[in-house]
Coordinates of C-alpha atoms in Angstrom, one line a residue:
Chain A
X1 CA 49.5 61.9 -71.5
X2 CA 52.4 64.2 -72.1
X3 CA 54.3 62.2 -69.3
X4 CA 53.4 58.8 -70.4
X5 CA 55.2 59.4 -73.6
X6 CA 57.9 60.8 -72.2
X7 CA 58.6 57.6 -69.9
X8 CA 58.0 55.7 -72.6
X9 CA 60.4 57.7 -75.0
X10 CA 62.7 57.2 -72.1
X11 CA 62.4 53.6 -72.2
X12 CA 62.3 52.8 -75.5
X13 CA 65.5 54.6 -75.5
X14 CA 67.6 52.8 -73.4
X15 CA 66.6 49.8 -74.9
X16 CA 67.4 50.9 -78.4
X17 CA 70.8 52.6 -76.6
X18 CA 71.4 48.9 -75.2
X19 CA 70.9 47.2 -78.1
X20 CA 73.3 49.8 -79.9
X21 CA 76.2 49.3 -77.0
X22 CA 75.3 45.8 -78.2
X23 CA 76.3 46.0 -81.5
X24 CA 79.7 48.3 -81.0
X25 CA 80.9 45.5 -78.4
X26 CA 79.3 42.1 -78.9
X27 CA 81.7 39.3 -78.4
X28 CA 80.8 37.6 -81.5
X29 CA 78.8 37.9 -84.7
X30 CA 75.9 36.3 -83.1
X31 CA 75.2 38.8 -80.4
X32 CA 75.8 41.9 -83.1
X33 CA 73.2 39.8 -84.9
X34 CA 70.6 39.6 -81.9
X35 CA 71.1 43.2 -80.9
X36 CA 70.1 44.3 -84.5
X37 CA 67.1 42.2 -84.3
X38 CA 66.3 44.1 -80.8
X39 CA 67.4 47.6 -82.4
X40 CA 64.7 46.8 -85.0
X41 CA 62.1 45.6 -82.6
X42 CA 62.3 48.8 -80.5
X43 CA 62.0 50.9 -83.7
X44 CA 58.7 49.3 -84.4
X45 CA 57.5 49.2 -81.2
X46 CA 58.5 53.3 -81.1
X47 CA 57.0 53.5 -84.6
X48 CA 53.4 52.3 -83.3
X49 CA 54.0 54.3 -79.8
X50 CA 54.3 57.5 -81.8
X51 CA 50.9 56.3 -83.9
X52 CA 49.2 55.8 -80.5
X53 CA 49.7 58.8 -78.9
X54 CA 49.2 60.9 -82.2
X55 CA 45.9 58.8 -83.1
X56 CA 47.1 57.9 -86.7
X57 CA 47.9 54.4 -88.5
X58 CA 49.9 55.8 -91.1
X59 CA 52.9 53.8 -90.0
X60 CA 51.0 50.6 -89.8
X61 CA 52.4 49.5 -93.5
X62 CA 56.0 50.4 -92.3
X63 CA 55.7 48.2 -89.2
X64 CA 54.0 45.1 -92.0
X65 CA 56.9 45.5 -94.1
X66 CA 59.1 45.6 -90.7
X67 CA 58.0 42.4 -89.5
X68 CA 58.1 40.6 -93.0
X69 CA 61.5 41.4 -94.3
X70 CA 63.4 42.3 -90.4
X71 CA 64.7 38.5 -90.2
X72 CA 66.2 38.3 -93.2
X73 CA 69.5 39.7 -91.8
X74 CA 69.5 37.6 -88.9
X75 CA 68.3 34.8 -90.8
X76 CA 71.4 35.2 -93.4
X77 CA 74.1 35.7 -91.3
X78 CA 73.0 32.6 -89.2
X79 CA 73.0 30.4 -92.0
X80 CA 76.1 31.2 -94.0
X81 CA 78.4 31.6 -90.9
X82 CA 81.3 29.2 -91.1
X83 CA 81.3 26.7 -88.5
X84 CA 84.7 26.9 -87.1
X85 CA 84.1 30.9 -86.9
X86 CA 84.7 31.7 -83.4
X87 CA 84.9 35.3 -83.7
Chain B
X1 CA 40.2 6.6 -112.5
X2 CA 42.3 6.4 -109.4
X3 CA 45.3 8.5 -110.7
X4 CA 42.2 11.7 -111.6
X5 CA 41.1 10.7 -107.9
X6 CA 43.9 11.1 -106.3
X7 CA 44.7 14.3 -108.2
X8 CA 41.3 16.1 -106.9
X9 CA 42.4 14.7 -103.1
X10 CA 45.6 16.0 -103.4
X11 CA 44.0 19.5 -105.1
X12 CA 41.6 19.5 -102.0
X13 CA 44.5 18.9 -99.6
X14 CA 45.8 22.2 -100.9
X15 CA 42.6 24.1 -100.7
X16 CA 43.6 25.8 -97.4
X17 CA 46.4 27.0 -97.9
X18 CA 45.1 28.7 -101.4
X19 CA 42.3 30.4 -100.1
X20 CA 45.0 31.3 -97.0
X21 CA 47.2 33.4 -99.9
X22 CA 43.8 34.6 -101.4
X23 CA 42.7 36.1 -97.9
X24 CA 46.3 37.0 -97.1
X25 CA 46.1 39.3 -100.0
X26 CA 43.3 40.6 -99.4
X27 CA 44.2 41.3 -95.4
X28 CA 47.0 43.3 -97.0
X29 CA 45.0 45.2 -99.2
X30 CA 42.6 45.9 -96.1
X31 CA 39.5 45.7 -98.3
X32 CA 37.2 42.8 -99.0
X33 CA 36.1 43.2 -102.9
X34 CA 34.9 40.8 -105.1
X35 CA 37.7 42.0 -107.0
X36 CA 40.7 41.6 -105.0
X37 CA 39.0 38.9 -104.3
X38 CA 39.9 37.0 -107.9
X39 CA 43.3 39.3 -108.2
X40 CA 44.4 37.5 -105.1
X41 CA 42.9 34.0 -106.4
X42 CA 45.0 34.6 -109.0
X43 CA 48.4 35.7 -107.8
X44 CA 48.0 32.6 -105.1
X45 CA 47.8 30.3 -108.5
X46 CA 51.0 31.5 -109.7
X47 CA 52.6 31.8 -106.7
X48 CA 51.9 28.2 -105.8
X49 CA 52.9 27.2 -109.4
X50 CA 55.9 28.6 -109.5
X51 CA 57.5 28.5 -105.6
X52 CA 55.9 24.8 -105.6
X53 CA 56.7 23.1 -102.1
X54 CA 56.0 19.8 -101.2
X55 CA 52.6 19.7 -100.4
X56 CA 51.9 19.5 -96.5
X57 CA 50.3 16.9 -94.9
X58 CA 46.9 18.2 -93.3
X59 CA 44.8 16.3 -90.8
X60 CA 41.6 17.3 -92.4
X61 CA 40.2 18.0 -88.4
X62 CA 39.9 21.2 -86.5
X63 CA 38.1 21.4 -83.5
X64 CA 37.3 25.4 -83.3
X65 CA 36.8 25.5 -79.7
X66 CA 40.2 23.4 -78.9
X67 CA 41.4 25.7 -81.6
X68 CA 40.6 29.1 -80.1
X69 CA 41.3 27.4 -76.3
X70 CA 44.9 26.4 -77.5
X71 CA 45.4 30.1 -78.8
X72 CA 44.1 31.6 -75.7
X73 CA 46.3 29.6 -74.0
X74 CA 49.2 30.8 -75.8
X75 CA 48.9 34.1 -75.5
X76 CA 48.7 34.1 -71.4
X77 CA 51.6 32.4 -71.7
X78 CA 53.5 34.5 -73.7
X79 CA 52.3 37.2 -71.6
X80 CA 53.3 35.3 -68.4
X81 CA 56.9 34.6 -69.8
X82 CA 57.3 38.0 -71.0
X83 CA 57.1 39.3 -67.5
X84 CA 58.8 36.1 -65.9
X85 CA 61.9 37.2 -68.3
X86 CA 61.7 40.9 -67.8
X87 CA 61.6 40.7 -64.2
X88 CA 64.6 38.3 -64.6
X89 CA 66.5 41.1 -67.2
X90 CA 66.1 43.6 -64.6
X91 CA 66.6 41.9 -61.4
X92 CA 69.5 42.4 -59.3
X93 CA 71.5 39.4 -58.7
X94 CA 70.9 37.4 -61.4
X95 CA 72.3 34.2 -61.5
X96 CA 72.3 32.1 -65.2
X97 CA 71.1 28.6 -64.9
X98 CA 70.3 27.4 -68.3
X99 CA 69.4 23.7 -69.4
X100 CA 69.6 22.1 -73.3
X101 CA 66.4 19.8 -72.8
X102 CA 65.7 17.2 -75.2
X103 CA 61.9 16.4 -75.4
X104 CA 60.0 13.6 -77.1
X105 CA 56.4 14.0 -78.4
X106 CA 54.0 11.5 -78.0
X107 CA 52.8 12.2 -81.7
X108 CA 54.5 11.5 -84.9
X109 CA 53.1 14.1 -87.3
X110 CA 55.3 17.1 -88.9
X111 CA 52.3 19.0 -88.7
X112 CA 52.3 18.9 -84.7
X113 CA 55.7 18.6 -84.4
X114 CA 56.2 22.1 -86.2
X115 CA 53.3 23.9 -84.6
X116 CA 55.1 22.8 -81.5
X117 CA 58.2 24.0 -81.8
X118 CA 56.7 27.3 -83.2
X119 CA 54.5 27.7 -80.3
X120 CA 57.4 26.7 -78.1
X121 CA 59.8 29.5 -79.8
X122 CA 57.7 32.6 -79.7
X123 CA 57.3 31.6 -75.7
X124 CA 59.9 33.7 -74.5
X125 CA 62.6 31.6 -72.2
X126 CA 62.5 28.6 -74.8
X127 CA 64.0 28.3 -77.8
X128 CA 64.4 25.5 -80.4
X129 CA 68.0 24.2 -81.3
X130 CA 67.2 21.7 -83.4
X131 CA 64.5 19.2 -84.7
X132 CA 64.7 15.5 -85.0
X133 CA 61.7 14.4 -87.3
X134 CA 62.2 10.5 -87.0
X135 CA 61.9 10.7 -83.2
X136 CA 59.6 13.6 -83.2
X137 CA 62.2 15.2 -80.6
X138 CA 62.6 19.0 -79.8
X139 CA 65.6 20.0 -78.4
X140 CA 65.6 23.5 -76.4
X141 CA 67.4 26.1 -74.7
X142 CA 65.5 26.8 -71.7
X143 CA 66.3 29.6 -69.5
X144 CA 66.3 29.7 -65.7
X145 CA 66.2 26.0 -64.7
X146 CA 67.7 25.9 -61.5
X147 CA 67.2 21.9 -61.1
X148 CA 65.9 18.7 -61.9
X149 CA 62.6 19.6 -60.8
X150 CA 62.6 22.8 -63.0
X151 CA 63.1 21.0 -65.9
X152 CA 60.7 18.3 -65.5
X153 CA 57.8 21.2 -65.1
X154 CA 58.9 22.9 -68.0
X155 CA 58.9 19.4 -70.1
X156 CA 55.5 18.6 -68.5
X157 CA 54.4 22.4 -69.9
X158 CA 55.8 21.4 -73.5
X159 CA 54.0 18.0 -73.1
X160 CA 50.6 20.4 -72.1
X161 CA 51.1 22.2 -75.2
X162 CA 51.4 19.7 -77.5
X163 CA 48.0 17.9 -76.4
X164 CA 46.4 21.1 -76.8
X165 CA 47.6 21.3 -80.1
X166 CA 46.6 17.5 -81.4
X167 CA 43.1 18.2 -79.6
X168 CA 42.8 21.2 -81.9
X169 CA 44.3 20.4 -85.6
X170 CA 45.9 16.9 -85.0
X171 CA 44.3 13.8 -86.3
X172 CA 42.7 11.3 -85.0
X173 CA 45.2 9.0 -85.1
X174 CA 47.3 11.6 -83.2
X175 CA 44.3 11.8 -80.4
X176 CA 44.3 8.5 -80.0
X177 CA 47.9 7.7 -79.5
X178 CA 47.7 10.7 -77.0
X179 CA 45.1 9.3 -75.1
X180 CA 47.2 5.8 -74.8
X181 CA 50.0 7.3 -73.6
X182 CA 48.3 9.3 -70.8
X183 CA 46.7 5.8 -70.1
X184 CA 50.0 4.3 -70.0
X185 CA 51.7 7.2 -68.2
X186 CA 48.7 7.4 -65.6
X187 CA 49.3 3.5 -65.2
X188 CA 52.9 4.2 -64.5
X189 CA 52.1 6.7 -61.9
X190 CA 49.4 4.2 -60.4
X191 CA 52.1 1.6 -59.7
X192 CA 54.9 3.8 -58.6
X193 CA 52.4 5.6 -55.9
Chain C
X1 CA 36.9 54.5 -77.8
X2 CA 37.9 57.9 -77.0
X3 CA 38.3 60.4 -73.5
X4 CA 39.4 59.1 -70.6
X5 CA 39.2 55.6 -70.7
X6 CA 41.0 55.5 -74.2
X7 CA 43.9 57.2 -72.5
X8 CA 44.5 55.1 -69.9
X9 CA 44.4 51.9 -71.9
X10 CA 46.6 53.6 -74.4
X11 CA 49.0 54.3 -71.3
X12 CA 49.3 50.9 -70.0
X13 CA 49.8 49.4 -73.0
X14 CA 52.6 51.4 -74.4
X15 CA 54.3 51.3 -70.9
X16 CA 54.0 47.8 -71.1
X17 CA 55.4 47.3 -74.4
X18 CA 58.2 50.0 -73.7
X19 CA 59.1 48.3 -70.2
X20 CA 59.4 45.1 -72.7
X21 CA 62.2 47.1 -75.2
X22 CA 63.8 48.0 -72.2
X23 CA 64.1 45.1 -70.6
X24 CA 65.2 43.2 -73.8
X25 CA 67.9 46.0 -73.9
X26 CA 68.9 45.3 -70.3
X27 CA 68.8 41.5 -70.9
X28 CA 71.1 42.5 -73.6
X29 CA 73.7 43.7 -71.7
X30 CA 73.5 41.4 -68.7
X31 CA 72.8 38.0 -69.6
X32 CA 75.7 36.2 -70.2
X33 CA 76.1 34.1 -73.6
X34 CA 74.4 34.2 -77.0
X35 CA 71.8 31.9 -76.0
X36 CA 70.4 33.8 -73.4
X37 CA 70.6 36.9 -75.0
X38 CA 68.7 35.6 -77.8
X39 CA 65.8 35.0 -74.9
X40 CA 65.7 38.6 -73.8
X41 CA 65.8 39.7 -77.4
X42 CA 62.5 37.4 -78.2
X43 CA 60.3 39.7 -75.8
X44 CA 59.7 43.5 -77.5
X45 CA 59.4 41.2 -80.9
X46 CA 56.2 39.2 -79.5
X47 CA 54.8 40.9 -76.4
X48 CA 56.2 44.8 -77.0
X49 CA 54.5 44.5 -80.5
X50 CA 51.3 42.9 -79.6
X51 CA 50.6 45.5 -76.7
X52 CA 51.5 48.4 -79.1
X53 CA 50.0 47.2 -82.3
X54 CA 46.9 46.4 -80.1
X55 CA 46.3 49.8 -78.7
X56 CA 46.3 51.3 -82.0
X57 CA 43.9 49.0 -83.1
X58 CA 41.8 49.9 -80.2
X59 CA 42.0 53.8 -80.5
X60 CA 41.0 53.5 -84.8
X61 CA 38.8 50.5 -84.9
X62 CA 38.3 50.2 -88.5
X63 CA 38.2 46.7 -90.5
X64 CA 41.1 47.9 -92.5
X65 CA 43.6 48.7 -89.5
X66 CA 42.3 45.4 -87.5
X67 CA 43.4 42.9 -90.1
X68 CA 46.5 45.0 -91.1
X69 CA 47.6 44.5 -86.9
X70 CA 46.5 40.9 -87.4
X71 CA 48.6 40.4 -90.5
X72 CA 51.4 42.5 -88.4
X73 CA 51.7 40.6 -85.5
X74 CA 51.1 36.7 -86.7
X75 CA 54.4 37.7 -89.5
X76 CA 56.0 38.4 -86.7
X77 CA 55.4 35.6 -84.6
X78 CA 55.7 33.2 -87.3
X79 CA 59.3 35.0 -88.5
X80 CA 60.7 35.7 -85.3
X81 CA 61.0 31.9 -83.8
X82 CA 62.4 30.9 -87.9
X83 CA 65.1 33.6 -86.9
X84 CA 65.8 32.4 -83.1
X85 CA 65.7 29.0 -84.4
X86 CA 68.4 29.4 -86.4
X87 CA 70.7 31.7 -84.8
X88 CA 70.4 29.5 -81.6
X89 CA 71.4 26.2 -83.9
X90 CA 74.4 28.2 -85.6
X91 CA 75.6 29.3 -81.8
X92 CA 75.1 25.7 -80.5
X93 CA 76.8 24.5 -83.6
X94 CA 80.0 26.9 -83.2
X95 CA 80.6 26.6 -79.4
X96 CA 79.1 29.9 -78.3
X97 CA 77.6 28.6 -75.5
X98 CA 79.0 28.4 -72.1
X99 CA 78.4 25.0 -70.6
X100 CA 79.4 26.2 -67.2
X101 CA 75.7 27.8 -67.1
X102 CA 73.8 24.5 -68.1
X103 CA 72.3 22.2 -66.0
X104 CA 71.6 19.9 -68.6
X105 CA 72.6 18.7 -71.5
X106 CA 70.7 16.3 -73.9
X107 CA 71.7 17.6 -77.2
X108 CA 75.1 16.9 -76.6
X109 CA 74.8 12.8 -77.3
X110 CA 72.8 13.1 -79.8
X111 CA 75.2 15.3 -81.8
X112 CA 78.2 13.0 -81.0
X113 CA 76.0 10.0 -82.2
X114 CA 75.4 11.7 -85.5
X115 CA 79.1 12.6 -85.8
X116 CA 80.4 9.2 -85.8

């Protein structure tokens, strides 16, 4: 069990790590945009790894609230960004 | 008379989604009491009161078998594209070959059309651009569609979708144009062959 | 569900749904526009979540955490493709897509017909 989480850790990892890389380089607004959604995705998918292996659902509420308010980012800067913005 | 008539239809028409909000609170509270019951009765009267929307046109039929079918359906193939675009992510030599389809439903009903493009979205490897409601026509970003004959497969998969939908929530109006049009297409495909 | 059997079904579905972040990462970095990214990205918000949310509803199979995993994952799938949608229109709309990579097309006339 103990290596199971530690692949996993590994993996969720380099997916957050990505996603990060992402962010710090991303041609345009857009892809910062899309990373952040995956940064956030891979926190909630880490948050309810970490519940499984411990055998809890404290987090559960966290990942409800998560999954309601996480596109409002997205869903703001893709709705005010000027359309000749080429950035 | 008819103007109190119409009211109560229209009241009715709104029924589902009221009780929806009720049981929504309720699934957020995780316990099913008589009183959170009428706490969430009541907060899904004001909030309909107060964020009113224009009320949404519902078919008034659900066949629960087509209904739990259609979802089944869904998830295998979310699952399926999952691991179709993971394997793609991490593949050596990948090559992009997207396509901007434009594909037109045999239905005309927002309530189709929007389940549609929903179940279309979370699909991973599709995505909606944009919507054209007079011509019921989605227009996607597809990914990985090599050729012509990718493309028609994946429209014939959207077309799939959609008739599982209308034999699940649409109405019969909707079942019945669907059933022409696989007439007419089937008689098209008779005379070409 | 507890022991052995709990274990390994609590092992395959966290791998799965941890192979999905990762790939989504990877997706990141190598797919080439903002369109396709957006594809990879779609993946750990559907499939990553529904493995992992399921497990946990497996392991403590209480009324409480089953609806709260049900409310969990259809938010998401109903938020996610409002957010894709929109992104995708607003990097159509400002040229962020590479038409060398398409195939096809068919938005394009339809756009231009509007225009005029």
């Amino acid at each position: 069990m103990t290596i199971v989480a530690i692949v996993a850790g590994i993996m969720l990892g380099i997916g957050a790590l990505c996603a990060v890389y992402r962010i710090v380089r991303g041609p345009s607004v857009l892809d910062r945009v899309i990373a952040s959604d995956v940064l956030v995705a891979t926190i909630m998918c880490a948050l309810g790894a970490e519940m499984a292996f411990n055998r809890h659902t404290d987090n559960l509420p966290v990942l409800l609230v998560l999954a309601l308010f996480g596109v409002l980012g997205s869903l703001s800067v893709a709705r005010f960004l000027p359309k000749q913005d080429r950035a | 008379m008819t103007s109190r008539r119409a009211r109560l239809a229209s009241l009715i028409n709104q029924l589902p989604l009221f009780l929806g909000l009720a049981l929504l609170w309720m699934l957020l509270w995780g316990n099913f009491s008589w009183l959170n019951l009428v706490t969430g009765a009541v907060f899904a009267a004001v909030v309909s009161v107060v964020f009113y929307l224009p009320a949404v046109q519902l078919s008034g039929r659900v066949n629960p078998v087509r209904l739990v079918l259609y979802l089944s359906w869904l998830l295998f193939d979310i699952i399926r594209a999952s691991i179709q675009v993971a394997f793609l992510a991490l593949a050596p030599h990948y090559r992009a070959s997207n396509a901007v389809l434009a594909i037109h439903m045999r239905t005309r009903s927002d309530l189709v059309l929007t389940w549609t493009a929903v179940s279309t979205s979370i699909v991973p490897g599709s995505i909606v651009i944009d919507t054209d409601r007079e011509n019921s026509t989605l227009y996607l970003h597809v990914l990985n569609m090599k050729d012509r004959e990718a493309t028609e497969r994946f429209r014939q998969s959207v077309l799939a979708t959609e008739r599982r939908i209308v034999l699940a929530l649409g109405s019969r109006e909707d079942v019945k144009a669907l059933a022409g049009a696989r007439r007419e297409s089937k008689r098209q495909a008779g005379e070409n062959g | 569900m507890s022991g052995l059997a709990g274990d390994i079904v609590t092992a395959v579905l966290v791998l799965a749904g941890s192979l999905m972040c990762l790939a989504a990462g990877v997706g990141l970095l190598r797919f080439p526009d903002v369109l396709s990214r957006l594809h990879a990205a779609t993946k750990p918000q559907i499939f990553g979540l529904m493995a992992i949310t399921a497990d946990v509803a497996v392991n403590n199979f209480t009324l409480g955490t089953l609806t709260l995993v049900v409310a969990i994952v259809v938010f998401q799938a109903l938020t996610a493709p409002m957010a894709a949608h929109l992104v995708a229109r607003s990097a159509y709309d400002t040229q962020h897509l590479r038409a060398d990579l398409l195939v096809t097309d068919e938005l394009a006339p339809f756009r231009r017909q509007n225009r005029v």
